[in-house]
XYZ file of C-alpha atoms in Angstrom:
588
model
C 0.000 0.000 0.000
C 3.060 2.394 0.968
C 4.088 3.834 -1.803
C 7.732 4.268 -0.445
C 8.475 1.336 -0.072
C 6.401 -0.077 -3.037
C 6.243 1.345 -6.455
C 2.832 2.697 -7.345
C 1.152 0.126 -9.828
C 1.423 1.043 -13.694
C 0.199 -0.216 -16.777
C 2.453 -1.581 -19.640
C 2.381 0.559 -23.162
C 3.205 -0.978 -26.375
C 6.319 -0.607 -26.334
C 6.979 -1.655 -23.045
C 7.262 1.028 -21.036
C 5.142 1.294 -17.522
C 2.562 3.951 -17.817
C 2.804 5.933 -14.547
C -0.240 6.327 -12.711
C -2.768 9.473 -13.290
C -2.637 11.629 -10.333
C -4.887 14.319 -9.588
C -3.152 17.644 -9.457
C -3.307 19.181 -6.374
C -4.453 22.051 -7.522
C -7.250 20.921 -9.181
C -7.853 18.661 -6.335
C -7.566 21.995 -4.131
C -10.527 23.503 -6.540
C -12.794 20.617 -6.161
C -12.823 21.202 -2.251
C -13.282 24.711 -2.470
C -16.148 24.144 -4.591
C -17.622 22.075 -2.346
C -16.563 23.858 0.966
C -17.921 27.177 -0.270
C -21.055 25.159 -1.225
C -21.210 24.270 2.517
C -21.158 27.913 3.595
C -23.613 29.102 1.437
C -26.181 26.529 2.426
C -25.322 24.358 5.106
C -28.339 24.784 8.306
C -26.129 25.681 11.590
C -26.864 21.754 13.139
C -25.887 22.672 16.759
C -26.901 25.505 18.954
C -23.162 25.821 20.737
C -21.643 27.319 17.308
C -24.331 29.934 17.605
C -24.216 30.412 21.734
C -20.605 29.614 22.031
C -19.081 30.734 18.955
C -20.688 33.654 16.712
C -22.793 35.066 19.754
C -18.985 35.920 21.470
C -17.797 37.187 18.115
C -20.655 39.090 17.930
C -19.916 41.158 20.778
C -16.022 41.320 20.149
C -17.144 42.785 16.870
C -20.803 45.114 17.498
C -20.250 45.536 21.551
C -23.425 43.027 22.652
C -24.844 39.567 22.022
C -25.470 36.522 24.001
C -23.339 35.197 26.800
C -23.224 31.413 28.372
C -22.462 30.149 31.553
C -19.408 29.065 29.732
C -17.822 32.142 29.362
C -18.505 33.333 32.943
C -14.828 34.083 34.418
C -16.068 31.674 36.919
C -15.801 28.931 34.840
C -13.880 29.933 32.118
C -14.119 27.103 29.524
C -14.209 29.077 26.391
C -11.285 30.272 24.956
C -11.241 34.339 23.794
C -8.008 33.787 21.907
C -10.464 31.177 19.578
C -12.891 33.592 19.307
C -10.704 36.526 18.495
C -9.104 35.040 15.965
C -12.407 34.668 14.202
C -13.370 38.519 14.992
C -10.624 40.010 13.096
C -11.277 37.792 10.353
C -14.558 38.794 10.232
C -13.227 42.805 10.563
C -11.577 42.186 6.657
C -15.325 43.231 5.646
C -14.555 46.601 6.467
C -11.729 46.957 3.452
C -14.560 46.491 1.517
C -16.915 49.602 -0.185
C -20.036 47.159 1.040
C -20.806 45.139 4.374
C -23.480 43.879 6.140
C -23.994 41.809 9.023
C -25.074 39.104 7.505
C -22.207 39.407 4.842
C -19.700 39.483 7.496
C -21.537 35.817 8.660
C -20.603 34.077 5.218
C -17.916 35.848 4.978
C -15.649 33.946 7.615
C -18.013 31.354 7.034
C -16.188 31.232 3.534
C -13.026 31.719 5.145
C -13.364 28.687 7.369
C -14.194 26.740 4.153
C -11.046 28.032 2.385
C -8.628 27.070 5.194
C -10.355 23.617 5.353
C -9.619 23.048 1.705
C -5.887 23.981 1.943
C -5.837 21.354 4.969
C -7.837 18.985 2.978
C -5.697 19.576 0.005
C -2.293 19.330 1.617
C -2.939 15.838 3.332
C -4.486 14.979 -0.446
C -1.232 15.282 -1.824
C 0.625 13.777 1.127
C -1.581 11.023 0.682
C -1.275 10.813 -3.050
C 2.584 10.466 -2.642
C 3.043 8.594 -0.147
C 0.408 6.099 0.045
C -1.416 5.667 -3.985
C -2.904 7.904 -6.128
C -5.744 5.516 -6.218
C -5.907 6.254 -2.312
C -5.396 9.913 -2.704
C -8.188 9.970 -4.882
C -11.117 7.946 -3.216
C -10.075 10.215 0.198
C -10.962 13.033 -2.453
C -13.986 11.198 -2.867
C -15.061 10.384 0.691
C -14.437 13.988 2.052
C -16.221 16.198 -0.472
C -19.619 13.829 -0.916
C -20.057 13.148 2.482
C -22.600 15.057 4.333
C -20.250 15.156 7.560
C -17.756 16.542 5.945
C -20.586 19.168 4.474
C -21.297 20.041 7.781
C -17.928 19.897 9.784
C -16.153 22.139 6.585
C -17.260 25.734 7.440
C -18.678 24.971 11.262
C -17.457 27.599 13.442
C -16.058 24.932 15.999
C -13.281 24.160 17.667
C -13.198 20.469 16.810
C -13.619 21.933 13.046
C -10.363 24.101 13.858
C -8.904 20.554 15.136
C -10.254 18.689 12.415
C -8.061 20.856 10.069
C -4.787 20.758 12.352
C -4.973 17.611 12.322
C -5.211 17.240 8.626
C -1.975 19.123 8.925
C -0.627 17.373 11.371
C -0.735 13.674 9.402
C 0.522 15.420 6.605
C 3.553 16.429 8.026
C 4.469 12.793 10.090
C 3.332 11.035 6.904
C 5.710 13.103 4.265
C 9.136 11.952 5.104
C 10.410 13.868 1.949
C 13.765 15.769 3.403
C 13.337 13.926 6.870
C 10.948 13.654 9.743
C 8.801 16.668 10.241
C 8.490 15.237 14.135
C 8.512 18.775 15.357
C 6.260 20.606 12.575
C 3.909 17.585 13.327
C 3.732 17.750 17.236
C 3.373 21.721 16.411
C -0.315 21.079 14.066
C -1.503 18.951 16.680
C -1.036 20.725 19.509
C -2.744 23.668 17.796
C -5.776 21.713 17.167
C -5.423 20.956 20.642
C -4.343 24.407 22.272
C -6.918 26.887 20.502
C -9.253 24.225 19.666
C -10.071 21.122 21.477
C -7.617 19.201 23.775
C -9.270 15.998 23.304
C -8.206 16.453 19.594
C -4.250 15.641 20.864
C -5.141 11.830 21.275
C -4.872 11.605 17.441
C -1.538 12.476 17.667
C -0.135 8.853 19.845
C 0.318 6.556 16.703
C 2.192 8.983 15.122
C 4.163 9.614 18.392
C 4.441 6.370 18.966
C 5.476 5.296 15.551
C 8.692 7.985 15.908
C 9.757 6.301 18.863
C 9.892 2.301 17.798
C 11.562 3.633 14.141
C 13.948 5.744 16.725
C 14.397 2.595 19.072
C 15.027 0.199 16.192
C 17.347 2.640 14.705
C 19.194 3.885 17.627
C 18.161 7.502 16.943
C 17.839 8.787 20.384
C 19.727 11.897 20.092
C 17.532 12.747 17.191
C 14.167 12.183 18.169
C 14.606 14.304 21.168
C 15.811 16.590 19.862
C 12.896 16.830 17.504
C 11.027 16.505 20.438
C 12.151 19.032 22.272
C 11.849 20.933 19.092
C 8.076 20.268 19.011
C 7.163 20.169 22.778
C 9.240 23.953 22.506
C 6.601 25.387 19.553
C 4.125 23.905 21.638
C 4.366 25.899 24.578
C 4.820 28.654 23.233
C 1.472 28.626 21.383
C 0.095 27.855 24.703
C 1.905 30.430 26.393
C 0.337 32.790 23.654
C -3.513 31.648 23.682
C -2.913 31.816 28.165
C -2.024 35.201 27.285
C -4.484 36.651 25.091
C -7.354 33.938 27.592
C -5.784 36.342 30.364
C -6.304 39.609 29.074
C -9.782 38.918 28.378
C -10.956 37.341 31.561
C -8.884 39.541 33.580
C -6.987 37.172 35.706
C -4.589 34.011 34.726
C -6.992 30.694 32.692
C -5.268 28.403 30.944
C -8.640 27.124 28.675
C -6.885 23.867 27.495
C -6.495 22.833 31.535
C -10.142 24.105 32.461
C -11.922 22.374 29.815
C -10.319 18.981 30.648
C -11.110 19.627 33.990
C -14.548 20.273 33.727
C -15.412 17.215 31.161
C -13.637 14.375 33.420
C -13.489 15.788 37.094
C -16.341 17.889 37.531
C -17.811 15.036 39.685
C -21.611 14.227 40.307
C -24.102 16.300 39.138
C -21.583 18.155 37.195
C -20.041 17.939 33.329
C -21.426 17.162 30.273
C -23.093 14.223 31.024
C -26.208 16.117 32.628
C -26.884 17.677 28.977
C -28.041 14.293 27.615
C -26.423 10.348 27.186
C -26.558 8.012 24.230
C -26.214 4.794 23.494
C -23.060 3.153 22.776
C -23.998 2.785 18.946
C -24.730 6.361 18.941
C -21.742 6.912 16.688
C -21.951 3.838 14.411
C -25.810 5.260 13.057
C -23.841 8.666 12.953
C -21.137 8.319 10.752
C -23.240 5.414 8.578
C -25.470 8.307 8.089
C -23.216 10.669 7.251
C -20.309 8.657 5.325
C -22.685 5.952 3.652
C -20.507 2.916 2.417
C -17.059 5.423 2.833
C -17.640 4.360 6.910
C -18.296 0.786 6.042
C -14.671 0.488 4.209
C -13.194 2.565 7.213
C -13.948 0.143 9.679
C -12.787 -2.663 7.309
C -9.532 -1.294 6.309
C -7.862 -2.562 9.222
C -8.586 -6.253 8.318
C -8.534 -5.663 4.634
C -5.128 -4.296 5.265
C -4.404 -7.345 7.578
C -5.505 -10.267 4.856
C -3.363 -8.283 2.286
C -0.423 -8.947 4.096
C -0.868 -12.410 4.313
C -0.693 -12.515 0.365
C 2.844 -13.828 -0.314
C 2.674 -12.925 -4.192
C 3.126 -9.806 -3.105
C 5.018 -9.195 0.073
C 4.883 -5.778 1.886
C 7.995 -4.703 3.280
C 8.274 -4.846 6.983
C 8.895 -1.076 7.664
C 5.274 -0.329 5.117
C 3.417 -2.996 7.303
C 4.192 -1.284 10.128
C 3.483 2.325 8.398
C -0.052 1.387 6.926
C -1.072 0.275 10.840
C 0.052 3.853 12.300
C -1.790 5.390 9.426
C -5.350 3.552 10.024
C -4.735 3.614 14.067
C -6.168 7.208 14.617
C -9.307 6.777 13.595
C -10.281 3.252 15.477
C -8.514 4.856 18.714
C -10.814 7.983 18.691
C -13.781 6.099 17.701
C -12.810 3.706 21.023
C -12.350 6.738 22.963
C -15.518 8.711 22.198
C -18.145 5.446 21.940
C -17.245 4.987 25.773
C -18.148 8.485 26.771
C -21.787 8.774 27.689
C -22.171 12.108 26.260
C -22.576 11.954 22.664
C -22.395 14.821 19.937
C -21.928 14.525 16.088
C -19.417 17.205 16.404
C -17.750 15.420 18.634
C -16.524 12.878 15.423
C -14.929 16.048 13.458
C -11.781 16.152 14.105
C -11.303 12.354 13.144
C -13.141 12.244 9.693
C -9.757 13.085 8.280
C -8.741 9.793 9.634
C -12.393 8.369 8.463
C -11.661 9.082 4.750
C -8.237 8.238 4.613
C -9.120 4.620 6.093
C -12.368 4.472 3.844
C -9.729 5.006 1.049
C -7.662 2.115 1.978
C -10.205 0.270 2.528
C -11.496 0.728 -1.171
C -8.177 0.488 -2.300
C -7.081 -2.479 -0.866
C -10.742 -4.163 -1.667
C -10.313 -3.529 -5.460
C -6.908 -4.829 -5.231
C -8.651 -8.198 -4.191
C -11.178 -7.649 -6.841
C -8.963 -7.154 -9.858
C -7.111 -10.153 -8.996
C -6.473 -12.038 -12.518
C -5.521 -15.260 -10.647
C -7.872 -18.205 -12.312
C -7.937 -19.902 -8.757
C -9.371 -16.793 -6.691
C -13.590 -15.897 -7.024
C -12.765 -12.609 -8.365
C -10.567 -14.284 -11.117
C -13.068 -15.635 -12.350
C -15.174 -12.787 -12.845
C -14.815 -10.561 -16.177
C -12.880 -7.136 -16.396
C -16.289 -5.562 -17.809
C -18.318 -6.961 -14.701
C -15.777 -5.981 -11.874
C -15.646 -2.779 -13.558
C -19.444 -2.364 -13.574
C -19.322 -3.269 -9.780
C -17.267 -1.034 -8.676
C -18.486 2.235 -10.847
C -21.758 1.243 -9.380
C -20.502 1.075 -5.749
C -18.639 4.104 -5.991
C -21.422 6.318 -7.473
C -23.945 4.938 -5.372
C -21.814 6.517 -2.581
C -21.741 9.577 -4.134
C -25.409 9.450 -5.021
C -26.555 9.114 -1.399
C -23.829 11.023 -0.227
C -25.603 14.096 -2.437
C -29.326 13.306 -1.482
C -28.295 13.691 1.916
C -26.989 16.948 1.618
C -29.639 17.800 -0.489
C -32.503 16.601 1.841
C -30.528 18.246 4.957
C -30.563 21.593 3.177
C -34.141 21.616 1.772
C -35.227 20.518 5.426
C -33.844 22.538 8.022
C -32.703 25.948 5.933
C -35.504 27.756 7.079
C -33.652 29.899 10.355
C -30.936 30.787 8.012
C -33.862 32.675 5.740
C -36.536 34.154 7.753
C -34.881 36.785 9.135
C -34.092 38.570 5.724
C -37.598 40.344 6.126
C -36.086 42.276 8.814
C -33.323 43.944 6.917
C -36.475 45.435 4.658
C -36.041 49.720 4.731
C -38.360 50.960 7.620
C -39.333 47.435 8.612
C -38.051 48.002 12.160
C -37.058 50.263 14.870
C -35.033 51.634 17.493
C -35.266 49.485 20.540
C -37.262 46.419 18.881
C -36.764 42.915 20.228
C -37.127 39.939 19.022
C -38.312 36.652 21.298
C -37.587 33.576 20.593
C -39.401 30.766 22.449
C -39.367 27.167 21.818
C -37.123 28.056 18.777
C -34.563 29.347 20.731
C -31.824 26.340 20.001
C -32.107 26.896 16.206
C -31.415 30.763 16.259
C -28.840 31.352 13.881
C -26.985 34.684 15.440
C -27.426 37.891 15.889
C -25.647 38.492 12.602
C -28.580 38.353 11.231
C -30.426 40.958 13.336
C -30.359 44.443 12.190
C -28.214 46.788 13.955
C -28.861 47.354 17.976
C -31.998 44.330 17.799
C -31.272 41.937 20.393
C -32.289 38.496 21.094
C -34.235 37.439 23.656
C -36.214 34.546 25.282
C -39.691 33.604 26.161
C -40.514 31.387 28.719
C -41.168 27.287 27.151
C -41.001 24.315 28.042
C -37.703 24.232 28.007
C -36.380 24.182 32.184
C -32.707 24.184 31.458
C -30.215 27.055 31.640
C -30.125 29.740 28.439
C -27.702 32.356 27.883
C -27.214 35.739 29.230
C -26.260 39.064 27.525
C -23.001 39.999 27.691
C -22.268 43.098 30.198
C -21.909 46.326 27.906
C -20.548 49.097 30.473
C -17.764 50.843 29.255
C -17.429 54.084 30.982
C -15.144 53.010 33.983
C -14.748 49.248 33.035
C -13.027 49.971 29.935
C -13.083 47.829 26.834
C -14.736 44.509 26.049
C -16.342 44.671 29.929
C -18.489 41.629 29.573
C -15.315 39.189 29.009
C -13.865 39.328 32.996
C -17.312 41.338 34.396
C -18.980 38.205 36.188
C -22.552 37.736 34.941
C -25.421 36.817 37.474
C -27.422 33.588 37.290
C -24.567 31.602 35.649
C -24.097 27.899 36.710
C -22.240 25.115 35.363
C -24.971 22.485 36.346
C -27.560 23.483 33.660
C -30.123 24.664 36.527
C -32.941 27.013 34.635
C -32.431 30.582 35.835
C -35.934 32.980 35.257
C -34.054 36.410 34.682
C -33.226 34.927 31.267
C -36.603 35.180 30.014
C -38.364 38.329 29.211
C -42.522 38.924 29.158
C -44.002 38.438 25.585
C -45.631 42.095 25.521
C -41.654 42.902 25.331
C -41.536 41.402 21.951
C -41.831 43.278 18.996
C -41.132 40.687 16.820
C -41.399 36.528 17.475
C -39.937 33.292 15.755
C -42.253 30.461 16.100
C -42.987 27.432 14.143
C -46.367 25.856 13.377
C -46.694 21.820 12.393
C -50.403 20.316 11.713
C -51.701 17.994 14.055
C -49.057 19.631 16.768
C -50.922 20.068 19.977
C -50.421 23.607 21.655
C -49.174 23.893 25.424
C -50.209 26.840 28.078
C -46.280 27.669 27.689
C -45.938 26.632 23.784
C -48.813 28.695 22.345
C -49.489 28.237 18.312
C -48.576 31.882 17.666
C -48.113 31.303 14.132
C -51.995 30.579 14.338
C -53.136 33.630 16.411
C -53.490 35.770 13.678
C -55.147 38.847 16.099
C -51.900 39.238 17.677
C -49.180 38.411 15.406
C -48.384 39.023 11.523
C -46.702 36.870 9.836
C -43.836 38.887 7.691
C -42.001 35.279 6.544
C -42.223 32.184 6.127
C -40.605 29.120 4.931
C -40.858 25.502 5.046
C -39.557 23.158 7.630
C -39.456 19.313 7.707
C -42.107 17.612 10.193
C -39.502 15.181 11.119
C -42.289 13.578 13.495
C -44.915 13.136 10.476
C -42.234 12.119 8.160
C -40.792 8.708 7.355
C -37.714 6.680 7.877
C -36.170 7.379 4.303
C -37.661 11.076 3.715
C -35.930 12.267 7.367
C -32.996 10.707 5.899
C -32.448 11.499 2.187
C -34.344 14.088 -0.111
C -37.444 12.808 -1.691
C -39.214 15.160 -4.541
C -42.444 16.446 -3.570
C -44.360 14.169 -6.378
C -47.012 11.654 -7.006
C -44.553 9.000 -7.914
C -43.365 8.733 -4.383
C -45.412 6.478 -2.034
C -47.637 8.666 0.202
C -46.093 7.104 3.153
C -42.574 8.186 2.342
C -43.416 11.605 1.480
C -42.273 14.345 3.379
C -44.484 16.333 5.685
C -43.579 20.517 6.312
C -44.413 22.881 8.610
C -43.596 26.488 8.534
C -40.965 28.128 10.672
C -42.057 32.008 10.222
C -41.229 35.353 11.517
C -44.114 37.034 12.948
C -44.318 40.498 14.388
C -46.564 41.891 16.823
C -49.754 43.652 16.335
C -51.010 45.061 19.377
C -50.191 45.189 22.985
C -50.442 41.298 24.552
């Protein structure tokens, strides 16, 4: 499999001569996941309410002086790193080198950012992989990352384990490419990044590739130099961290190093504490996951391992021992974080970013290795005996039917849950709103998507539901006498890290000048969930859009697009609702 060690495969011409192998140029391949990564920004539904609350809320007010605050970002807890979301706020600022801005143009703006720094990531391990490994394997991880819906989502997410997802693309670049000698140190340096300003969980990826450096440095007797690269990496290392502690200090106004408190809060917070009281799945949580969102590209990850395995046992053509040992580090990653995360309780989709990296490159080997089987031309194996044409046929139609699904997917995520990103254009309408307007979201409140998209000075707030957990806050705007940025060190009232509901949060509905609610038939109303969108002597509805009835639709429709026509079964169709924007016409 190791192209190293093992000259890529070629085909013989007529006069002889081996044909190299086509290879995808890396800048087209670099195009291709632009494409699709700009794609993502432009129409991917925000899928969890922390990149709103925890992410663009705190940009928000680093950038327009207010927004929403969680308990998270209380200096009392301190598990939220200002050097993350800083980073993202002057990114966001290029807008203003530019003769037109908006709000909402500075949201897909850095959205689009965040999906051109994935695809240099994406592209660099691409060619790493291409190079080292098989173009053929370069080309199905190609494949796997930009038709996957994970990958649609994870791309231009405003998330830390996004952030770590693309360090460590960087990171297995640099200890696969042994072109002019180990890159131990430039290595150690991505993941620790991924791991410093993102998401320390994200460094675990790192220990087959550490571990790999020091069995090649044992068997070769290269102590002196793998500390020193070592030392060399551990030295980078620190003084990122000592730079994020920094910047994490001057916000909250007294010494935090995030990394520390966030490890500290998910595995010692002890009882009734940590992020086990937001929710638990089942152990096969992520196995439905990832089959959902990587189709048969999961399958083949979880099979490369023993695909690889049975390969080496094929004495026709022996691997060397150093490439055995290789192709194991490479396709450890992603069954050690798979291991680590399945055993946690606590269960979150964006939990799996950081490793789909890891996901496609297995799922590429996997394939790989698999049609390697397949195009055997010995007499005395099953696949011998089956036809070029057929085995051909077989494989075009696996592949595309991975792409296929991979598309209707994406396609049936965005034409179901797009409605919050949409809505709130009637507000940016000339003379539409005013001066000290609100608008209330109740049992919607988890799928706002910013106040980005809130003309300037409307805030947010929240409406009492049935929802008895703890919301966020507004972050304290003083200036005169607490100087700058206030809200980052001032310590907000009602905050609590055990998710205990706190009632100043919520405002009265005669407050709210405008409301987002959502309406589904056959839904039954609640004294604290009212049908607004039905009480048409109160509220006007100013937009509208439609928004999937996942409890009226089927199986397949929740899971892949179906076209609203008479040639699909009436029990697989897809039920809407509407998700609308409704503003107030009288006092309530």
């Amino acid at each position: 499999m190791s192209g190293r060690a093992r000259p890529h495969s070629s085909r013989p011409t007529s006069a002889g001569k081996q044909q190299p192998p086509f290879v995808l140029p890396s800048i087209v391949a670099f195009y291709i996941f632009l494409l699709a990564n700009v794609l993502a920004a432009a129409y991917a539904p925000i899928q969890d309410c922390d990149e709103v609350f925890n992410y663009w809320e705190p940009t928000h007010y680093l950038t327009h002086g207010y927004g929403l605050q969680t308990w998270e970002y209380s200096p009392e807890f301190a598990i939220r790193s200002w050097a993350y979301v800083a980073l993202h706020a002057l990114a966001s600022k290029l807008t203003l080198a530019l003769p037109f801005t908006s709000k909402v143009f500075e949201f897909y703006f850095t959205r689009v950012l965040l999906a051109f720094t994935c695809a240099v990531c994406e592209t660099r391990l691409f060619s790493a992989i291409s190079r080292i490994l098989n173009p053929r394997v370069g080309l199905f991880f190609l494949l796997a990352m930009v038709f996957s819906p994970g990958m649609f989502h994870a791309s231009a997410a405003y998330l830390p384990s996004s952030f770590a997802m693309n360090t460590t693309m960087l990171g297995m670049s640099a200890f696969m490419d042994w072109r002019g000698g180990l890159k131990t140190a430039q290595g150690m340096f991505w993941f620790a990044a991924g791991g410093i300003l993102g998401w320390p969980f994200a460094l675990a990826l790192a220990v087959p590739y550490l571990i790999e450096e020091v069995v090649l440095a044992a068997i070769s007797g290269d102590v002196v130099g793998i500390v020193s690269r070592g030392v060399d990496g551990a030295a980078r290392s620190f003084i990122l961290l000592a730079f994020v502690t920094a910047v994490d200090t001057f916000f909250y106004r007294k010494l935090e190093v995030v990394p520390f408190n966030i490890v500290r809060y998910n595995i010692f917070s002890g009882s009734g504490k940590g992020p086990d009281i937001f929710g638990i799945e089942p152990w096969h949580f992520y196995l439905r996951n990832l089959l959902l969102n990587f189709n048969i590209w999961f399958v083949f990850a979880i099979g490369a391992l023993p695909l690889a395995a049975l390969r080496l046992l094929d004495r026709s053509a022996p691997l060397p021992r150093e490439t055995r040992f290789r192709n194991v580090v490479f396709l450890s990653p992603f069954y050690l974080w798979l291991a680590i995360f399945t055993l946690q309780p606590h269960k979150e989709e964006r939990f799996m970013f950081p490793a789909y990296p890891a996901l496609a490159l297995n799922a590429a080997v996997g394939l790989h290795v698999a049609l390697l089987y397949i195009g055997s031309s010995n007499p005395k194996a099953i696949f011998g005996m089956i036809s070029t044409k057929i085995k051909f046929a077989m494989v075009s139609v696996l592949v595309i039917s991975a792409i296929d699904v991979g598309l209707w997917r994406i396609v049936g995520v965005v034409t179901a849950y797009s409605a919050p990103l949409h809505i709130y254009g009637a507000l940016q309408n000339v003379g539409r709103t005013s001066p000290g307007d609100t608008l209330c979201l109740g049992k919607e409140w988890y799928r706002f998507p910013s106040s980005y998209f809130l003309p300037n000075g409307m805030k947010a707030k929240f409406v009492k539901g049935a929802f008895d957990g703890l919301l966020p806050g507004e972050f304290h705007e003083g200036k005169t006498g607490f100087g700058v940025w206030s809200g980052t060190w001032l310590i907000p009232s009602g905050m609590n890290d055990e998710n205990r509901e706190d009632m100043s949060k919520y405002t009265s509905l005669s407050q709210c000048t405008f409301l987002v609610d959502t309406y589904f038939p056959g839904s039954e109303a609640s004294e604290l969930e009212p049908h607004y969108v039905l009480d048409t002597a109160n509220w006007q509805e100013l937009s509208c859009n439609q928004f999937l009835d996942a409890s009226r639709t089927s199986l397949l429709g929740r899971t892949l697009w179906l076209p609203d026509s008479s040639l699909v079964p009436e029990k697989f169709r897809r039920r809407y609702g509407r998700y609308c924007l409704l503003r107030k016409k009288r006092e309530i």
